[in-house]
Amino acid sequence: MLKQIAIGLAMFFALGLAHAQPKAGVEYRELAPAQPTDAPGKIEVVEFFWYGCPRCYTFEPVLSPWLKKLPKDTHFRRIPAMFNDEYAQGARAYYALEAIGEEQRLHKALFDAVHIGAKLRVADEAALTEWLGEHGVDTKKFAAAYRSFSVEGKLKRAAQLTVAYKIDGVPAMAVNGKYVVKTDSISSFEQLLAVSDYLIEQSRKEGVKAAPTKVSKPKQKQKPKPKPAKIQ
């Protein structure tokens, strides 16, 4: 009798775990076609974000410790979402800071400045430049990078990826150019990262360390308009 109960409990918990496993079309979706990644040989993890997004700001202290525990065969990068001009200004600031080697140092501080106290508007170039100067940034280098050719190229690429990944809200997580977590089915940031962990493991089991890096030139078509962010 006890043996039958033990077997029944084992089956119950096994079914529970199977039910808890993320499912395609529910907790995540697959991209078709898969998108090229920036780290051949590694599993790429991407966060789409915007400095002005309150939920992105709230997500940051949950995301940061998770990033420190990412396996060595993964590569993390941020892509600023590009839904409209205001988002584009935030993306421009991000890539300009990245170009001069200051983004990593000031990422959290800039988030704080946007959401606490006087609430800095990243789209206000003069106010942003003043704030950066107060935080030890060479504002001449920043100004030169702000409208540089390389930053313009990254802005165009970010806009293309926002559409290609079918991102309609931030924060959003994508794995290996193939999977995107469906945030409308996610109840917490912890679950968002748990599904990301599952997709990392799934990519590892598939033996696909990165999507193809060669990108064919698409035919000239009218660009679809990105949908407004649902999560703000």
mmCIF file of C-alpha atoms in Angstrom:
data_model
loop_
_atom_site.group_PDB
_atom_site.id
_atom_site.type_symbol
_atom_site.label_atom_id
_atom_site.label_comp_id
_atom_site.label_asym_id
_atom_site.label_seq_id
_atom_site.Cartn_x
_atom_site.Cartn_y
_atom_site.Cartn_z
ATOM 1 C CA MET A 1 0.000 0.000 0.000
ATOM 2 C CA LEU A 2 2.759 2.408 0.977
ATOM 3 C CA LYS A 3 4.595 1.567 -2.243
ATOM 4 C CA GLN A 4 1.496 2.459 -4.290
ATOM 5 C CA ILE A 5 1.159 5.779 -2.437
ATOM 6 C CA ALA A 6 4.816 6.568 -3.078
ATOM 7 C CA ILE A 7 4.411 5.793 -6.774
ATOM 8 C CA GLY A 8 1.264 7.933 -6.903
ATOM 9 C CA LEU A 9 3.025 10.882 -5.249
ATOM 10 C CA ALA A 10 5.975 10.540 -7.610
ATOM 11 C CA MET A 11 3.623 10.638 -10.605
ATOM 12 C CA PHE A 12 1.784 13.617 -9.130
ATOM 13 C CA PHE A 13 4.958 15.658 -8.685
ATOM 14 C CA ALA A 14 6.248 14.608 -12.108
ATOM 15 C CA LEU A 15 3.024 15.841 -13.700
ATOM 16 C CA GLY A 16 3.271 19.049 -11.709
ATOM 17 C CA LEU A 17 6.806 19.694 -12.930
ATOM 18 C CA ALA A 18 5.801 18.941 -16.520
ATOM 19 C CA HIS A 19 2.923 21.378 -16.208
ATOM 20 C CA ALA A 20 5.261 24.020 -14.805
ATOM 21 C CA GLN A 21 7.656 23.699 -17.741
ATOM 22 C CA PRO A 22 7.366 26.735 -20.044
ATOM 23 C CA LYS A 23 5.531 26.042 -23.277
ATOM 24 C CA ALA A 24 5.961 27.488 -26.760
ATOM 25 C CA GLY A 25 3.108 29.831 -27.556
ATOM 26 C CA VAL A 26 2.317 30.325 -23.873
ATOM 27 C CA GLU A 27 5.354 31.554 -21.898
ATOM 28 C CA TYR A 28 7.561 32.060 -24.943
ATOM 29 C CA ARG A 29 7.439 32.194 -28.727
ATOM 30 C CA GLU A 30 9.847 31.097 -31.426
ATOM 31 C CA LEU A 31 11.124 33.543 -34.017
ATOM 32 C CA ALA A 32 10.909 32.635 -37.667
ATOM 33 C CA PRO A 33 13.347 33.307 -39.110
ATOM 34 C CA ALA A 34 15.901 33.236 -36.292
ATOM 35 C CA GLN A 35 17.909 36.443 -35.933
ATOM 36 C CA PRO A 36 21.706 36.757 -36.184
ATOM 37 C CA THR A 37 23.546 37.163 -32.891
ATOM 38 C CA ASP A 38 26.636 39.114 -31.903
ATOM 39 C CA ALA A 39 28.465 36.294 -30.148
ATOM 40 C CA PRO A 40 29.146 33.265 -32.378
ATOM 41 C CA GLY A 41 29.819 30.180 -30.290
ATOM 42 C CA LYS A 42 27.803 31.435 -27.321
ATOM 43 C CA ILE A 43 24.141 31.565 -26.336
ATOM 44 C CA GLU A 44 23.109 35.193 -26.647
ATOM 45 C CA VAL A 45 20.716 36.687 -24.103
ATOM 46 C CA VAL A 46 19.163 40.054 -24.957
ATOM 47 C CA GLU A 47 17.187 42.545 -22.902
ATOM 48 C CA PHE A 48 15.125 45.117 -24.797
ATOM 49 C CA PHE A 49 14.623 48.161 -22.583
ATOM 50 C CA TRP A 50 14.042 51.920 -22.378
ATOM 51 C CA TYR A 51 15.463 54.317 -19.789
ATOM 52 C CA GLY A 52 12.070 55.988 -19.418
ATOM 53 C CA CYS A 53 10.223 52.729 -18.664
ATOM 54 C CA PRO A 54 9.206 52.387 -14.974
ATOM 55 C CA ARG A 55 8.990 48.596 -15.243
ATOM 56 C CA CYS A 56 12.471 48.410 -16.787
ATOM 57 C CA TYR A 57 13.728 50.436 -13.834
ATOM 58 C CA THR A 58 12.003 48.101 -11.360
ATOM 59 C CA PHE A 59 13.354 45.094 -13.254
ATOM 60 C CA GLU A 60 16.972 46.274 -13.051
ATOM 61 C CA PRO A 61 17.700 45.229 -9.413
ATOM 62 C CA VAL A 62 16.196 41.796 -10.158
ATOM 63 C CA LEU A 63 18.128 41.426 -13.405
ATOM 64 C CA SER A 64 21.549 42.505 -12.090
ATOM 65 C CA PRO A 65 22.205 39.583 -9.689
ATOM 66 C CA TRP A 66 20.850 37.147 -12.292
ATOM 67 C CA LEU A 67 23.371 38.429 -14.838
ATOM 68 C CA LYS A 68 26.238 37.704 -12.443
ATOM 69 C CA LYS A 69 25.210 34.038 -12.374
ATOM 70 C CA LEU A 70 24.917 33.521 -16.139
ATOM 71 C CA PRO A 71 26.938 30.520 -17.383
ATOM 72 C CA LYS A 72 30.185 31.113 -19.254
ATOM 73 C CA ASP A 73 28.700 29.856 -22.517
ATOM 74 C CA THR A 74 26.235 32.790 -22.594
ATOM 75 C CA HIS A 75 26.649 36.373 -23.758
ATOM 76 C CA PHE A 76 24.382 39.182 -22.522
ATOM 77 C CA ARG A 77 23.666 42.448 -24.279
ATOM 78 C CA ARG A 78 21.084 45.200 -24.077
ATOM 79 C CA ILE A 79 19.184 46.600 -27.034
ATOM 80 C CA PRO A 80 17.264 49.844 -26.509
ATOM 81 C CA ALA A 81 13.769 49.399 -27.945
ATOM 82 C CA MET A 82 12.817 51.766 -30.777
ATOM 83 C CA PHE A 83 9.073 52.473 -30.822
ATOM 84 C CA ASN A 84 9.048 56.243 -31.426
ATOM 85 C CA ASP A 85 11.222 59.373 -31.309
ATOM 86 C CA GLU A 86 11.330 59.484 -27.517
ATOM 87 C CA TYR A 87 12.567 55.901 -27.347
ATOM 88 C CA ALA A 88 15.088 56.730 -30.074
ATOM 89 C CA GLN A 89 16.545 59.556 -27.976
ATOM 90 C CA GLY A 90 17.081 57.171 -25.097
ATOM 91 C CA ALA A 91 18.715 54.709 -27.468
ATOM 92 C CA ARG A 92 20.985 57.443 -28.826
ATOM 93 C CA ALA A 93 22.140 58.310 -25.304
ATOM 94 C CA TYR A 94 22.762 54.623 -24.554
ATOM 95 C CA TYR A 95 24.878 54.020 -27.654
ATOM 96 C CA ALA A 96 26.791 57.288 -27.260
ATOM 97 C CA LEU A 97 27.730 56.338 -23.691
ATOM 98 C CA GLU A 98 28.671 52.862 -24.891
ATOM 99 C CA ALA A 99 30.877 54.385 -27.614
ATOM 100 C CA ILE A 100 32.920 56.373 -25.082
ATOM 101 C CA GLY A 101 33.110 53.521 -22.573
ATOM 102 C CA GLU A 102 30.831 55.066 -19.952
ATOM 103 C CA GLU A 103 27.582 53.121 -20.329
ATOM 104 C CA GLN A 104 28.406 50.331 -17.904
ATOM 105 C CA ARG A 105 29.590 52.757 -15.206
ATOM 106 C CA LEU A 106 26.564 55.029 -15.492
ATOM 107 C CA HIS A 107 23.766 52.626 -16.445
ATOM 108 C CA LYS A 108 22.219 52.397 -12.966
ATOM 109 C CA ALA A 109 22.932 56.038 -12.114
ATOM 110 C CA LEU A 110 21.203 57.218 -15.286
ATOM 111 C CA PHE A 111 18.207 54.989 -14.554
ATOM 112 C CA ASP A 112 18.043 56.507 -11.044
ATOM 113 C CA ALA A 113 18.257 60.045 -12.419
ATOM 114 C CA VAL A 114 15.354 59.396 -14.797
ATOM 115 C CA HIS A 115 13.053 57.888 -12.164
ATOM 116 C CA ILE A 116 14.017 59.578 -8.881
ATOM 117 C CA GLY A 117 14.005 63.189 -7.745
ATOM 118 C CA ALA A 118 14.022 65.779 -10.524
ATOM 119 C CA LYS A 119 13.489 62.973 -13.077
ATOM 120 C CA LEU A 120 15.968 63.736 -15.828
ATOM 121 C CA ARG A 121 14.579 63.601 -19.363
ATOM 122 C CA VAL A 122 17.088 61.696 -21.493
ATOM 123 C CA ALA A 123 15.499 63.230 -24.605
ATOM 124 C CA ASP A 124 16.581 66.683 -23.350
ATOM 125 C CA GLU A 125 20.114 66.763 -24.763
ATOM 126 C CA ALA A 126 21.178 69.867 -22.821
ATOM 127 C CA ALA A 127 19.933 68.511 -19.483
ATOM 128 C CA LEU A 128 21.468 65.104 -20.183
ATOM 129 C CA THR A 129 24.830 66.647 -21.113
ATOM 130 C CA GLU A 130 24.828 68.731 -17.932
ATOM 131 C CA TRP A 131 24.059 65.656 -15.826
ATOM 132 C CA LEU A 132 26.812 63.666 -17.526
ATOM 133 C CA GLY A 133 29.316 66.453 -16.890
ATOM 134 C CA GLU A 134 28.404 66.361 -13.195
ATOM 135 C CA HIS A 135 29.152 62.632 -13.228
ATOM 136 C CA GLY A 136 32.639 62.857 -14.654
ATOM 137 C CA VAL A 137 31.924 62.349 -18.341
ATOM 138 C CA ASP A 138 33.947 64.196 -20.978
ATOM 139 C CA THR A 139 30.998 66.032 -22.535
ATOM 140 C CA LYS A 140 32.947 66.874 -25.708
ATOM 141 C CA LYS A 141 33.547 63.184 -26.364
ATOM 142 C CA PHE A 142 29.912 62.466 -25.604
ATOM 143 C CA ALA A 143 28.723 65.189 -28.004
ATOM 144 C CA ALA A 144 30.963 63.816 -30.755
ATOM 145 C CA ALA A 145 29.648 60.285 -30.217
ATOM 146 C CA TYR A 146 26.022 61.399 -29.879
ATOM 147 C CA ARG A 147 25.611 62.007 -33.620
ATOM 148 C CA SER A 148 28.469 59.888 -34.889
ATOM 149 C CA PHE A 149 28.187 57.575 -37.863
ATOM 150 C CA SER A 150 28.643 54.490 -35.664
ATOM 151 C CA VAL A 151 25.839 55.512 -33.305
ATOM 152 C CA GLU A 152 23.526 56.223 -36.239
ATOM 153 C CA GLY A 153 24.252 52.740 -37.549
ATOM 154 C CA LYS A 154 23.447 51.149 -34.176
ATOM 155 C CA LEU A 155 20.184 53.105 -33.967
ATOM 156 C CA LYS A 156 19.104 51.758 -37.338
ATOM 157 C CA ARG A 157 20.039 48.253 -36.280
ATOM 158 C CA ALA A 158 18.146 48.592 -32.979
ATOM 159 C CA ALA A 159 15.052 49.701 -34.893
ATOM 160 C CA GLN A 160 15.371 46.717 -37.240
ATOM 161 C CA LEU A 161 15.759 44.286 -34.332
ATOM 162 C CA THR A 162 12.807 45.748 -32.420
ATOM 163 C CA VAL A 163 10.657 44.915 -35.442
ATOM 164 C CA ALA A 164 12.382 41.602 -36.271
ATOM 165 C CA TYR A 165 11.935 40.299 -32.716
ATOM 166 C CA LYS A 166 8.315 41.558 -32.762
ATOM 167 C CA ILE A 167 8.839 43.432 -29.500
ATOM 168 C CA ASP A 168 5.680 45.239 -28.366
ATOM 169 C CA GLY A 169 6.627 46.138 -24.801
ATOM 170 C CA VAL A 170 9.573 46.462 -22.437
ATOM 171 C CA PRO A 171 11.326 44.988 -20.594
ATOM 172 C CA ALA A 172 11.556 42.005 -22.928
ATOM 173 C CA MET A 173 13.971 39.062 -22.945
ATOM 174 C CA ALA A 174 15.166 37.107 -25.982
ATOM 175 C CA VAL A 175 17.476 34.100 -26.170
ATOM 176 C CA ASN A 176 19.875 33.068 -28.923
ATOM 177 C CA GLY A 177 18.098 34.940 -31.696
ATOM 178 C CA LYS A 178 15.375 32.296 -31.629
ATOM 179 C CA TYR A 179 13.178 32.673 -28.544
ATOM 180 C CA VAL A 180 11.297 35.598 -26.962
ATOM 181 C CA VAL A 181 9.613 35.428 -23.563
ATOM 182 C CA LYS A 182 5.901 36.316 -23.863
ATOM 183 C CA THR A 183 5.502 39.008 -21.203
ATOM 184 C CA ASP A 184 1.697 38.973 -21.404
ATOM 185 C CA SER A 185 1.841 35.483 -19.859
ATOM 186 C CA ILE A 186 4.380 36.382 -17.172
ATOM 187 C CA SER A 187 3.268 37.305 -13.646
ATOM 188 C CA SER A 188 6.601 38.415 -12.144
ATOM 189 C CA PHE A 189 10.137 39.417 -13.031
ATOM 190 C CA GLU A 190 11.341 36.227 -11.350
ATOM 191 C CA GLN A 191 9.208 34.206 -13.751
ATOM 192 C CA LEU A 192 10.534 36.246 -16.676
ATOM 193 C CA LEU A 193 14.067 35.195 -15.735
ATOM 194 C CA ALA A 194 13.045 31.609 -14.964
ATOM 195 C CA VAL A 195 11.653 31.248 -18.484
ATOM 196 C CA SER A 196 14.849 32.838 -19.821
ATOM 197 C CA ASP A 197 16.855 30.225 -17.897
ATOM 198 C CA TYR A 198 14.747 27.491 -19.469
ATOM 199 C CA LEU A 199 15.335 28.909 -22.967
ATOM 200 C CA ILE A 200 19.083 29.113 -22.340
ATOM 201 C CA GLU A 201 19.080 25.451 -21.348
ATOM 202 C CA GLN A 202 16.889 24.618 -24.347
ATOM 203 C CA SER A 203 19.372 26.331 -26.668
ATOM 204 C CA ARG A 204 22.216 24.439 -25.046
ATOM 205 C CA LYS A 205 20.458 21.085 -25.542
ATOM 206 C CA GLU A 206 19.813 21.927 -29.181
ATOM 207 C CA GLY A 207 23.532 22.434 -29.619
ATOM 208 C CA VAL A 208 22.909 25.811 -31.251
ATOM 209 C CA LYS A 209 25.315 28.228 -29.642
ATOM 210 C CA ALA A 210 24.367 31.171 -31.813
ATOM 211 C CA ALA A 211 22.172 31.966 -34.752
ATOM 212 C CA PRO A 212 23.923 32.483 -38.124
ATOM 213 C CA THR A 213 25.953 35.672 -38.234
ATOM 214 C CA LYS A 214 25.634 36.151 -41.979
ATOM 215 C CA VAL A 215 22.703 38.386 -42.857
ATOM 216 C CA SER A 216 21.374 38.577 -46.395
ATOM 217 C CA LYS A 217 20.198 41.951 -47.597
ATOM 218 C CA PRO A 218 16.393 42.104 -47.543
ATOM 219 C CA LYS A 219 14.418 43.409 -50.471
ATOM 220 C CA GLN A 220 13.351 47.008 -50.191
ATOM 221 C CA LYS A 221 9.952 47.070 -48.549
ATOM 222 C CA GLN A 222 7.988 49.612 -46.600
ATOM 223 C CA LYS A 223 9.050 49.358 -42.955
ATOM 224 C CA PRO A 224 6.266 48.285 -40.573
ATOM 225 C CA LYS A 225 5.549 50.703 -37.739
ATOM 226 C CA PRO A 226 6.583 49.342 -34.315
ATOM 227 C CA LYS A 227 3.640 48.880 -31.960
ATOM 228 C CA PRO A 228 3.518 51.063 -28.829
ATOM 229 C CA ALA A 229 4.947 49.435 -25.721
ATOM 230 C CA LYS A 230 2.404 47.565 -23.608
ATOM 231 C CA ILE A 231 4.584 47.448 -20.474
ATOM 232 C CA GLN A 232 5.484 50.850 -19.120
#
